[in-house]
Tab-separated table of C-alpha atoms in Angstrom:
chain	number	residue	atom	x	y	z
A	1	UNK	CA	7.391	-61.919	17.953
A	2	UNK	CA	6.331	-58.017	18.487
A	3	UNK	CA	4.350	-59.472	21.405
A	4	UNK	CA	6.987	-61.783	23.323
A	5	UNK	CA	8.881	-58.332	22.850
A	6	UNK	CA	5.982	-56.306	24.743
A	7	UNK	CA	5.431	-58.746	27.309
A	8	UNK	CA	9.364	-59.499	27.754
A	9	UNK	CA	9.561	-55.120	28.763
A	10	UNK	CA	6.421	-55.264	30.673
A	11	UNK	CA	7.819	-57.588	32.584
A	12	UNK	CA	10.942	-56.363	32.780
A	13	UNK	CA	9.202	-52.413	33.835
A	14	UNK	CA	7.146	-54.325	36.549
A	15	UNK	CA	9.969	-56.293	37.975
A	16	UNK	CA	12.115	-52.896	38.036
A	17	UNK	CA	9.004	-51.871	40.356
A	18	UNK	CA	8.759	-55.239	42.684
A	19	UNK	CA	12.585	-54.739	42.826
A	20	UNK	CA	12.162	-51.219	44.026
A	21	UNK	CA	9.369	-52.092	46.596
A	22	UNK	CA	11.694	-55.070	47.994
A	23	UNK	CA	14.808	-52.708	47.919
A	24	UNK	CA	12.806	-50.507	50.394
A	25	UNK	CA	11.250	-53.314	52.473
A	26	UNK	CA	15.096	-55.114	52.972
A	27	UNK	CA	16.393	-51.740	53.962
A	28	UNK	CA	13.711	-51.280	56.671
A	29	UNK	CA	12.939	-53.663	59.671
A	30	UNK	CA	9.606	-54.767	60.472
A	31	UNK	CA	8.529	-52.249	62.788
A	32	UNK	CA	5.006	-52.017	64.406
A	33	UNK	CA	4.757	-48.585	62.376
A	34	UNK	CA	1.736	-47.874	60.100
A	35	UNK	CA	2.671	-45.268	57.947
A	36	UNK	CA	0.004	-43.373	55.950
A	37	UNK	CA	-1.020	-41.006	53.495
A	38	UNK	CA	-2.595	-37.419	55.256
A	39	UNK	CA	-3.539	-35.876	52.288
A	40	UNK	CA	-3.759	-36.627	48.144
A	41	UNK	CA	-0.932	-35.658	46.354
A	42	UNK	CA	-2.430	-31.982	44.286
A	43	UNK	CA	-2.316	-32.035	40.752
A	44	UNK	CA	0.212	-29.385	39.595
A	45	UNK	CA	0.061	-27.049	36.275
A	46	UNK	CA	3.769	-25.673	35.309
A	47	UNK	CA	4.780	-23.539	32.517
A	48	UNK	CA	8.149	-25.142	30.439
A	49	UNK	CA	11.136	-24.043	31.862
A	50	UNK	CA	9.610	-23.328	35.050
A	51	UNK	CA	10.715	-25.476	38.769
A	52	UNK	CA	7.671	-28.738	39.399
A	53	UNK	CA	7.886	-29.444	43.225
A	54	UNK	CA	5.226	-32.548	43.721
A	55	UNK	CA	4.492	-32.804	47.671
A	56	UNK	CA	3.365	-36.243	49.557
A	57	UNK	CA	2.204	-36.005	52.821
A	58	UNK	CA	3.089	-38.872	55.008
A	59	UNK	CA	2.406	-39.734	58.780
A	60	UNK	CA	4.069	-42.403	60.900
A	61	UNK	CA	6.603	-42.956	58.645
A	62	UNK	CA	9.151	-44.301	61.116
A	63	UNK	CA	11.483	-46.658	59.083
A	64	UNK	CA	9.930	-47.501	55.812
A	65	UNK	CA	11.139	-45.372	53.027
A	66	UNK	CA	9.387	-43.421	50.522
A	67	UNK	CA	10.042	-43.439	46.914
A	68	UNK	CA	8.838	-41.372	43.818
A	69	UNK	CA	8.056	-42.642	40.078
A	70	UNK	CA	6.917	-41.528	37.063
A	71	UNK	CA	4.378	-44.302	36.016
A	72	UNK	CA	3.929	-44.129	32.364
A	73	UNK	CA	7.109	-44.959	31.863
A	74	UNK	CA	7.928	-46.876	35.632
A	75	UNK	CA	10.798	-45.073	35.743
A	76	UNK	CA	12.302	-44.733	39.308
A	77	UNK	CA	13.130	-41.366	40.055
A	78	UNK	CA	14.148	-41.182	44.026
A	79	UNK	CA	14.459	-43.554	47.010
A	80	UNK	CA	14.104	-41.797	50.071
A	81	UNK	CA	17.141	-39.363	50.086
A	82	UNK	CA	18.451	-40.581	47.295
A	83	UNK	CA	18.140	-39.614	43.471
A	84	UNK	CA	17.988	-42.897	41.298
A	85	UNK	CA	17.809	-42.262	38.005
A	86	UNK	CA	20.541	-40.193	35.743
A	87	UNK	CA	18.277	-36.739	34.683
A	88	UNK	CA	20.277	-33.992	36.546
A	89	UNK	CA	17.448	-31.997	36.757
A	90	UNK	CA	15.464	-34.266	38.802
A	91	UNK	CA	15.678	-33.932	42.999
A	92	UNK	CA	14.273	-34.929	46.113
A	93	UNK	CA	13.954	-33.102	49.415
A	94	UNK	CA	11.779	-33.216	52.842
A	95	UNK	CA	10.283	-31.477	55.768
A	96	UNK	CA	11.015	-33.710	59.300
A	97	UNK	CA	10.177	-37.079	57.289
A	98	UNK	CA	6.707	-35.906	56.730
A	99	UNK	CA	6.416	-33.862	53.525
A	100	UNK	CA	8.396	-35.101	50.244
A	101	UNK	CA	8.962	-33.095	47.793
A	102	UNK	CA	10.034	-34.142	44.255
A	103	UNK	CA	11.452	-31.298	42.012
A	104	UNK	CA	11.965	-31.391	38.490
A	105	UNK	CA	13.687	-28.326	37.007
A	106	UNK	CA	13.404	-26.620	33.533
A	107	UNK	CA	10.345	-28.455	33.129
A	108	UNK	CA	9.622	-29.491	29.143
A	109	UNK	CA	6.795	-30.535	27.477
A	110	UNK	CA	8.094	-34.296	28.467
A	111	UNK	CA	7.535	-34.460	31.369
A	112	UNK	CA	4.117	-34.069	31.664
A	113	UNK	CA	2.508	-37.332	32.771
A	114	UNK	CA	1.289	-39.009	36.262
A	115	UNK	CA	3.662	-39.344	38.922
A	116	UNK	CA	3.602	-41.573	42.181
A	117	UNK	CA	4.663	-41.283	45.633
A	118	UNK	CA	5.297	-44.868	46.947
A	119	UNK	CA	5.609	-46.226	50.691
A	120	UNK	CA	7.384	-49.534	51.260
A	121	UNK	CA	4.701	-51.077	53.272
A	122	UNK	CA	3.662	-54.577	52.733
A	123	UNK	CA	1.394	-54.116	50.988
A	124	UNK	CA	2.464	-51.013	49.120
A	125	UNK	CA	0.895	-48.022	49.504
A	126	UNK	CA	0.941	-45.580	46.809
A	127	UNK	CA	-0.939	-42.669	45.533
A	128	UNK	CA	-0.821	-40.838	42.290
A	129	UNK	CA	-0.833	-36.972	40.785
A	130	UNK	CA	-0.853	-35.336	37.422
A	131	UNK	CA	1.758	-32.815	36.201
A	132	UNK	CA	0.152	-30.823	33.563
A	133	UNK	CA	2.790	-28.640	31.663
A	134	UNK	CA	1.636	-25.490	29.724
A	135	UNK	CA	3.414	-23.926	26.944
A	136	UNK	CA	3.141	-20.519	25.797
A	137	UNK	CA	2.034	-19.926	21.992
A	138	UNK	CA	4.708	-19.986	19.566
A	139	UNK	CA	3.953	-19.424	15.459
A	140	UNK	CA	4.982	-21.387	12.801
A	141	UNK	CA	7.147	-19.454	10.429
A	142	UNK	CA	7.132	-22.284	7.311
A	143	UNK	CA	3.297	-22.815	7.390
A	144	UNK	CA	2.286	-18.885	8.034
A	145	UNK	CA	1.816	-16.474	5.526
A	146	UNK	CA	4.916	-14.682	4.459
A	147	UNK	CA	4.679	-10.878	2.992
A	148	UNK	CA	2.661	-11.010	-0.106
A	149	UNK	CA	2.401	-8.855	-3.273
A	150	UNK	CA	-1.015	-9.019	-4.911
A	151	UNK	CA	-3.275	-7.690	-7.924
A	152	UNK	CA	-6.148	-5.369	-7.068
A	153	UNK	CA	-9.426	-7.251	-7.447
A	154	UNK	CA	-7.892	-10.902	-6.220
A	155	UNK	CA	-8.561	-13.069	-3.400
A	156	UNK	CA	-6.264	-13.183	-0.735
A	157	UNK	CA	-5.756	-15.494	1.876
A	158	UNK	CA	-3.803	-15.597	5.133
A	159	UNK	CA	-2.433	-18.068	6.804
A	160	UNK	CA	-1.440	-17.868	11.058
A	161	UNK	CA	-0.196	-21.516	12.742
A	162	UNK	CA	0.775	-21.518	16.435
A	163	UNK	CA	1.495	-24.593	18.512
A	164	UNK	CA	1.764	-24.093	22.311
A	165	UNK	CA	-0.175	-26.004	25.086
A	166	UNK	CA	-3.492	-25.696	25.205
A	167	UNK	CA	-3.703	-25.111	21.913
A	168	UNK	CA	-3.638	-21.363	21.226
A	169	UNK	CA	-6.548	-19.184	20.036
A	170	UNK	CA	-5.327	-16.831	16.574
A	171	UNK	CA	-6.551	-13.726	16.144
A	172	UNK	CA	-6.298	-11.180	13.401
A	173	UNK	CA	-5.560	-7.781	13.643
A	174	UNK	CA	-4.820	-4.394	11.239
A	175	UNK	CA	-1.910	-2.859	12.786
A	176	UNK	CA	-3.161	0.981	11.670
A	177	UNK	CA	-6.514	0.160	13.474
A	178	UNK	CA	-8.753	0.048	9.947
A	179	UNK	CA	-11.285	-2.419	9.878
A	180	UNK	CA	-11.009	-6.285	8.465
A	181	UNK	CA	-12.758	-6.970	5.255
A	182	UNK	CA	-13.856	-10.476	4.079
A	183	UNK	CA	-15.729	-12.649	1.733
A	184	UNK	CA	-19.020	-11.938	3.227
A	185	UNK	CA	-18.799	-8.459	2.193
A	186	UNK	CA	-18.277	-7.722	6.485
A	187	UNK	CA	-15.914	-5.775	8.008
A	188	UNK	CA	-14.877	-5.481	11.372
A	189	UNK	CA	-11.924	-4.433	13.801
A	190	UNK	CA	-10.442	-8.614	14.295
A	191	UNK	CA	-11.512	-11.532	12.982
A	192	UNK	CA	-10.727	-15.355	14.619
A	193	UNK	CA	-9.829	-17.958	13.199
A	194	UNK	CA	-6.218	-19.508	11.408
A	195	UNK	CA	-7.398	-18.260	8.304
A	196	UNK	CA	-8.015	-14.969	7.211
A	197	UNK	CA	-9.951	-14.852	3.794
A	198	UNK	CA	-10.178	-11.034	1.843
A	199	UNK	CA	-12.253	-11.209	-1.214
A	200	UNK	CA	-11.342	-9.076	-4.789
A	201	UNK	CA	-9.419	-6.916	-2.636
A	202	UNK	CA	-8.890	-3.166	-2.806
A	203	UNK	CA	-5.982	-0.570	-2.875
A	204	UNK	CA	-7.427	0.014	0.830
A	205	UNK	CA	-6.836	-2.968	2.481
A	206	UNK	CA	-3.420	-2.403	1.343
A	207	UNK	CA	-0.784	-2.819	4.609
A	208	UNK	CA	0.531	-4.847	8.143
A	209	UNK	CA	-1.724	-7.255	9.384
A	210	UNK	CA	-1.035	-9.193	13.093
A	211	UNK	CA	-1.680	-12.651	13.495
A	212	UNK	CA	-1.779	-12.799	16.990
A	213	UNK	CA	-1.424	-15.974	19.132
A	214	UNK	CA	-2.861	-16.766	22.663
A	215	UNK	CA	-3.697	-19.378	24.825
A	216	UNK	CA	-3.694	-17.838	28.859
A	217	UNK	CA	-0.021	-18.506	29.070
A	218	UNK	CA	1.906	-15.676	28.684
A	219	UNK	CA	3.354	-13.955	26.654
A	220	UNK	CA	0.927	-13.954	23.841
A	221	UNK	CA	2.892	-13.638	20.523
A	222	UNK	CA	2.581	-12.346	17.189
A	223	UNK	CA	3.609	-11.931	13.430
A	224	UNK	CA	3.118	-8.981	10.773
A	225	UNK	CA	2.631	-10.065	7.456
A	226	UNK	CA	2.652	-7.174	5.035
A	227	UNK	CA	-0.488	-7.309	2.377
A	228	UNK	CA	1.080	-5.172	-0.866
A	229	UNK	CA	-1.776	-4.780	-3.288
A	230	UNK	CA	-0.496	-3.279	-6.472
A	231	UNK	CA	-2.417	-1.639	-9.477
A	232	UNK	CA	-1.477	0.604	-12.250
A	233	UNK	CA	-1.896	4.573	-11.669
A	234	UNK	CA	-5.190	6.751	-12.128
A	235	UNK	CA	-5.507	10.365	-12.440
A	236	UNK	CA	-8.059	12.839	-11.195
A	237	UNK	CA	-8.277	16.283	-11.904
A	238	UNK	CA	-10.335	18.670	-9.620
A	239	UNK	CA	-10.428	21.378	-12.002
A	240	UNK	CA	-10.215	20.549	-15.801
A	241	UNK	CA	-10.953	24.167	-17.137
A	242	UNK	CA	-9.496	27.199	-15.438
A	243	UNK	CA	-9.968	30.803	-16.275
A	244	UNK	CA	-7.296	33.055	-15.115
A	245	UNK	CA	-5.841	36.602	-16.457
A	246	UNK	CA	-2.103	38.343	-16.815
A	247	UNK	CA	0.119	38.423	-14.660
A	248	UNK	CA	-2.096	36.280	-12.089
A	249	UNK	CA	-0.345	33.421	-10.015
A	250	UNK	CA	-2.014	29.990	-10.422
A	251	UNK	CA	-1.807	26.484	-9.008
A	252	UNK	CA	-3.348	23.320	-11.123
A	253	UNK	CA	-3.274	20.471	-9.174
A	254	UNK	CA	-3.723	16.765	-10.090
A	255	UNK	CA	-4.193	13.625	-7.706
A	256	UNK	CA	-2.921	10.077	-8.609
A	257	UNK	CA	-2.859	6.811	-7.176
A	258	UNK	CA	-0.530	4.510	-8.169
A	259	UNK	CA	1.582	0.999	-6.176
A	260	UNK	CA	4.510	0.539	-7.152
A	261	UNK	CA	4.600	4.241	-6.237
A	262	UNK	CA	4.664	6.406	-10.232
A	263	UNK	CA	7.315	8.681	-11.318
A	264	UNK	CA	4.808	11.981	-11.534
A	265	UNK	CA	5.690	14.658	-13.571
A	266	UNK	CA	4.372	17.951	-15.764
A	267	UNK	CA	4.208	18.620	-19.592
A	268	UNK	CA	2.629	20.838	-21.948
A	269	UNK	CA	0.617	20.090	-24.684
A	270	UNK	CA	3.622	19.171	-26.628
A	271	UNK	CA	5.048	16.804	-24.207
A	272	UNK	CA	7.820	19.090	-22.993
A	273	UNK	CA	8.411	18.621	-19.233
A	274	UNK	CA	8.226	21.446	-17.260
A	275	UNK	CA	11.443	21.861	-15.213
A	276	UNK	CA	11.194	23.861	-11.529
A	277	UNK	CA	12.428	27.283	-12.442
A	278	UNK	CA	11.533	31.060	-10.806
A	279	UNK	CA	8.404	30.813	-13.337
A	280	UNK	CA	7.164	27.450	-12.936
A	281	UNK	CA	7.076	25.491	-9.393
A	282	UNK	CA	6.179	21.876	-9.412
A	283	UNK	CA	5.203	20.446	-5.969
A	284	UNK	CA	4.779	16.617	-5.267
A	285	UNK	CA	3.413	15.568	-2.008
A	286	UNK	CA	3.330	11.515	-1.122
A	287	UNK	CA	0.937	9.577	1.205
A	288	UNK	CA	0.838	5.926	1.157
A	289	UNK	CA	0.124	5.128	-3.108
A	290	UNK	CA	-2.105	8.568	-3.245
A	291	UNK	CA	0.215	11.447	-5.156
A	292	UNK	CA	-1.247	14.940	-4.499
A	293	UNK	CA	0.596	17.037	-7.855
A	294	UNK	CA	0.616	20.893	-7.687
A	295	UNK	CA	2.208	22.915	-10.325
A	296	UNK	CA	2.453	26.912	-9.368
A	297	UNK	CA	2.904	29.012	-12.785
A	298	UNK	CA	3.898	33.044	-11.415
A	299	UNK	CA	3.180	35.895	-13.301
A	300	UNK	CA	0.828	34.453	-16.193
A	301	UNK	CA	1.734	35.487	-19.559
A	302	UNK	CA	0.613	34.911	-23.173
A	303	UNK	CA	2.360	31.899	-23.717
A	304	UNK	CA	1.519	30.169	-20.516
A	305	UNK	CA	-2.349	29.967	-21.766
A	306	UNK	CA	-2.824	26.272	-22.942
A	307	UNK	CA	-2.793	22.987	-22.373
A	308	UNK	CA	-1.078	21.619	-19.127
A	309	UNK	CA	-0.632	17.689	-18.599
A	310	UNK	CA	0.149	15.705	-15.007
A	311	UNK	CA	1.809	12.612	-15.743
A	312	UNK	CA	1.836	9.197	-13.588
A	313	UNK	CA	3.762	6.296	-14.126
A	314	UNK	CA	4.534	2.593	-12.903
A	315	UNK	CA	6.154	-0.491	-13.954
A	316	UNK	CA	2.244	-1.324	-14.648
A	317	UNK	CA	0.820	1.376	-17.119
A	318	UNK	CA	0.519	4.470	-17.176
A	319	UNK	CA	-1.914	7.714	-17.426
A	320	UNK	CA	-2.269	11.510	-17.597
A	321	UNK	CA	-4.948	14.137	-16.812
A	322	UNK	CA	-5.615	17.693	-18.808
A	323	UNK	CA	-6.092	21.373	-17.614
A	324	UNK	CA	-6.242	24.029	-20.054
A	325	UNK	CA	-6.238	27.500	-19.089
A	326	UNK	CA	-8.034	29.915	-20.358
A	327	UNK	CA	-7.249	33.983	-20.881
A	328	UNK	CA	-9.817	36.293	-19.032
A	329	UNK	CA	-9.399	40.223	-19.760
A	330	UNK	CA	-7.703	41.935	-16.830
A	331	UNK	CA	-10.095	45.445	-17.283
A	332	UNK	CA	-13.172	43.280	-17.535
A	333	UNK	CA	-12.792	40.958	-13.980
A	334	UNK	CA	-9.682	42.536	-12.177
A	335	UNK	CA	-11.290	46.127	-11.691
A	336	UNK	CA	-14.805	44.983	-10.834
A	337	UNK	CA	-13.560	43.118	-7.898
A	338	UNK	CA	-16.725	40.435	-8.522
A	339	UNK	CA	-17.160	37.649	-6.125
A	340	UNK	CA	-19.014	34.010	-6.451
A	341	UNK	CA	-19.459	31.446	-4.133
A	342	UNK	CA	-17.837	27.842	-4.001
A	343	UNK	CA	-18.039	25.125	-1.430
A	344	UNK	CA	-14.791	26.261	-0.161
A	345	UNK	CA	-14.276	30.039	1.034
A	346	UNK	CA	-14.579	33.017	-1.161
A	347	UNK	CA	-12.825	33.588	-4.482
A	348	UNK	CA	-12.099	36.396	-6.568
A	349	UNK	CA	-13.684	36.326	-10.212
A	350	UNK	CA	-9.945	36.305	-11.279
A	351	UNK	CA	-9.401	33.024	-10.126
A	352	UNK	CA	-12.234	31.620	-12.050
A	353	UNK	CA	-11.653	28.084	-12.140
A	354	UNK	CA	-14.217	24.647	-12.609
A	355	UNK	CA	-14.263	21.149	-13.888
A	356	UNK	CA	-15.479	18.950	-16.518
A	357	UNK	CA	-15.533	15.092	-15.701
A	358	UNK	CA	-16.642	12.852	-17.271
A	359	UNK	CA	-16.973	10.104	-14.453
A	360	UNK	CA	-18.645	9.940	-10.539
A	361	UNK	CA	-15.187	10.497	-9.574
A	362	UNK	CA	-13.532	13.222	-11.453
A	363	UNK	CA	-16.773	15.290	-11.448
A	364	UNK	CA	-16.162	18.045	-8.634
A	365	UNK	CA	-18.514	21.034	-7.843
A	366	UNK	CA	-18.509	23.590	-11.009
A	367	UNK	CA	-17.352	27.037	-9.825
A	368	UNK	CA	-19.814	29.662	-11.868
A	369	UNK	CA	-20.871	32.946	-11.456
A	370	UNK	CA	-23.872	32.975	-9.260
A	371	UNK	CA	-26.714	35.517	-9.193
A	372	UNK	CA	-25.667	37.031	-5.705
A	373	UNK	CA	-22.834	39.222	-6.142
A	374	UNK	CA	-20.720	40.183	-3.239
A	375	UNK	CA	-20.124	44.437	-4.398
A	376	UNK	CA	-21.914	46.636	-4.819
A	377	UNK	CA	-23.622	46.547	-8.782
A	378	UNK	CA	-23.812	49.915	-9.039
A	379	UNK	CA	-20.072	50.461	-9.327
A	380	UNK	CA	-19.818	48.920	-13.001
A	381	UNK	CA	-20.976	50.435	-16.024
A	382	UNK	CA	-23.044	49.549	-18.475
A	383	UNK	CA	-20.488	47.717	-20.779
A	384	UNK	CA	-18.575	46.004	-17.743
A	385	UNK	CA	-22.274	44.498	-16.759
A	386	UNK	CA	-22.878	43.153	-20.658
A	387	UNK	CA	-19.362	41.888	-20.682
A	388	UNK	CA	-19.977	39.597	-17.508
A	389	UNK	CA	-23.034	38.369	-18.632
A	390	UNK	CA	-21.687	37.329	-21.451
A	391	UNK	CA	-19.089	35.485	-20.065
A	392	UNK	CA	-21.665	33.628	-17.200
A	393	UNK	CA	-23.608	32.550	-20.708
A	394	UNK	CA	-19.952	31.105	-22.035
A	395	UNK	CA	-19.058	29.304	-18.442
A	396	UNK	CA	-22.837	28.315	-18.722
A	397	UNK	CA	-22.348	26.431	-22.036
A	398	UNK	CA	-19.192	25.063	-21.678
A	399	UNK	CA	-20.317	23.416	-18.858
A	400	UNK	CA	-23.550	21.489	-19.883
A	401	UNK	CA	-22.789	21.416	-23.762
């Protein structure tokens, strides 16, 4: 049944064409004419939505006409001046009965096939062309990654699709410019490829990645898909022990990294919050998950000696880091105007400050008291000298003990 059915509209498609060619022929007397073909039909690329004009050469044409077709279908497009079938955007022009043209506007992906230019001769003569039709890249919303919000230490991966003709070419991109990691442990500035795999990923990778789409037809287009790696907050402290004397201004500071972004904050040993006031002067500055905490205390006093917490908090844990300061005597350090040496620039012995860590990362350089002194030692006395001894033997065991 299916096949009487195919045969029946073969045969139906062919006899459209015989009809055609006898159409032509019964329109035309038989003149001693011999129309021919100059030159093959070129094969013609067209981006969608673009104008097609298909161009057929013909010499000694005299009265036979010339038709177009579209042959995978044997649809009859044109008879000489004349536009057959119903598509509005198909038309049909010449040059002095030589050169037709057929023109097919707002070209879509249909209508890419082989086309034929047809002369009623008997026999026919006929000749064939191939109308490619490029589309630019286009991606997939449904089947490419959305923004995603991940644990540190998973495996993430991205999805890009694009569909366009040829088939487009996806490339991945960060959009700050850092480099691509992956599950070999590489990284580099793109990587190819519909997929994009990150293994156990870090705080780091955190941010917009491009999934960009290209296939020689312009534009090239793409997508930012936001990777949101969340972890709970950790604290480092530069400077765990700091030595400081009366009415001295300080600043203890305290970094944090944290996604969701913490609620940061200062107590004392008690768990009191410190407020901002004229005395005390809490500072937060933000970049990206990394909290930089400064806390300026003016005109030390007695009861500001102690233990100083920096608080950070998220919807996933929380932590806190400890600074204690410490009294130094004012006639001992502030008259003797003693300097020591850091990696940073030079420091006053009254701002006498170091660290103890206890891991890779919150162990900074120790400040101490080194052997070079930057005055002049003959301007202290006797008990001033045994006084800072002493206290380099205190910082000394502090430190290591």
């Amino acid at each position: 049944m299916l096949y009487s059915m195919a045969k029946a509209r073969f045969d139906v498609k062919l006899g459209s064409t015989v009809l055609v060619f006898l159409l032509l022929n019964s329109a035309s007397p038989k003149l001693l004419e011999n129309p021919k073909f100059s030159q093959p039909i070129p094969n013609s690329t067209v981006a969608v939505g673009r104008e097609a004009i298909l161009a057929c050469v013909v010499e000694n044409l005299g009265s036979y006409k010339v038709a177009w077709l579209r042959v995978d279908t044997q649809t009859i497009l044109t008879i000489h001046n004349h536009v057959v079938t119903k598509n509005h955007r198909i038309g049909v022009t010449h040059s002095e009965l030589k050169t037709w043209y057929l023109h097919i506007r707002e070209v879509r992906e249909s209508d890419k096939g082989w086309y034929m230019c047809q002369i009623n001769t008997d026999p026919m003569k006929s000749q064939i062309c191939y109308l490619d039709v490029v589309v630019s890249p286009d991606i997939l919303d449904f089947p490419t990654s959305a923004d995603i919000v991940v644990d540190e230490g998973a495996d993430v991966s991205l999805r890009c699709v694009a569909r366009g003709s040829p088939e487009p070419s996806i490339l991945w991109k960060r959009e700050d410019g850092q480099l691509i990691p992956s599950r070999m442990k590489m990284e580099a500035v793109s990587a190819s490829g519909p997929t994009l795999n990150i293994s156990k990923i870090k705080r780091e990778h955190m941010g917009p990645y491009l999934c960009i789409a290209s296939n020689g037809v312009p534009p090239s287009v793409s997508k930012r898909i936001m990777v949101i790696v969340q972890f709970p907050p950790s604290v480092w402290i530069r400077y765990q022990l700091v030595g400081a004397y009366d009415d001295q201004q300080i600043t203890l500071e305290c970094h944090s990294e944290a996604y969701p972004k913490s609620i940061n904050y200062w107590t004392r040993d008690k768990g009191d919050i410190i407020p901002h006031s004229a005395k005390y002067v809490p500072e937060i500055i933000d970049s990206g998950y990394t909290v930089h905490m400064k806390l300026t205390i003016n005109h030390l006093g007695e009861q500001d000696y102690g233990i100083y917490k920096c608080i950070s908090k998220n919807s996933l844990g929380d932590t806190d880091g400890t600074i204690n300061i410490y009294r130094i005597s004012n006639s001992t350090l502030k008259n003797s105007s003693i300097y020591f040496k850091s990696k940073g620039p030079r420091k006053e012995a009254n701002d006498v400050t170091y660290q103890i860590g206890s891991t890779e990362k919150d162990r900074a350089d120790l400040l101490f008291l080194e052997d070079e002194f930057y005055s002049c030692a003959h301007q202290l006395g006797v008990s001033q000298m045994l006084t800072i001894l002493w206290l380099r033997v205190l910082l000394y065991c502090i430190t290591f003990v």
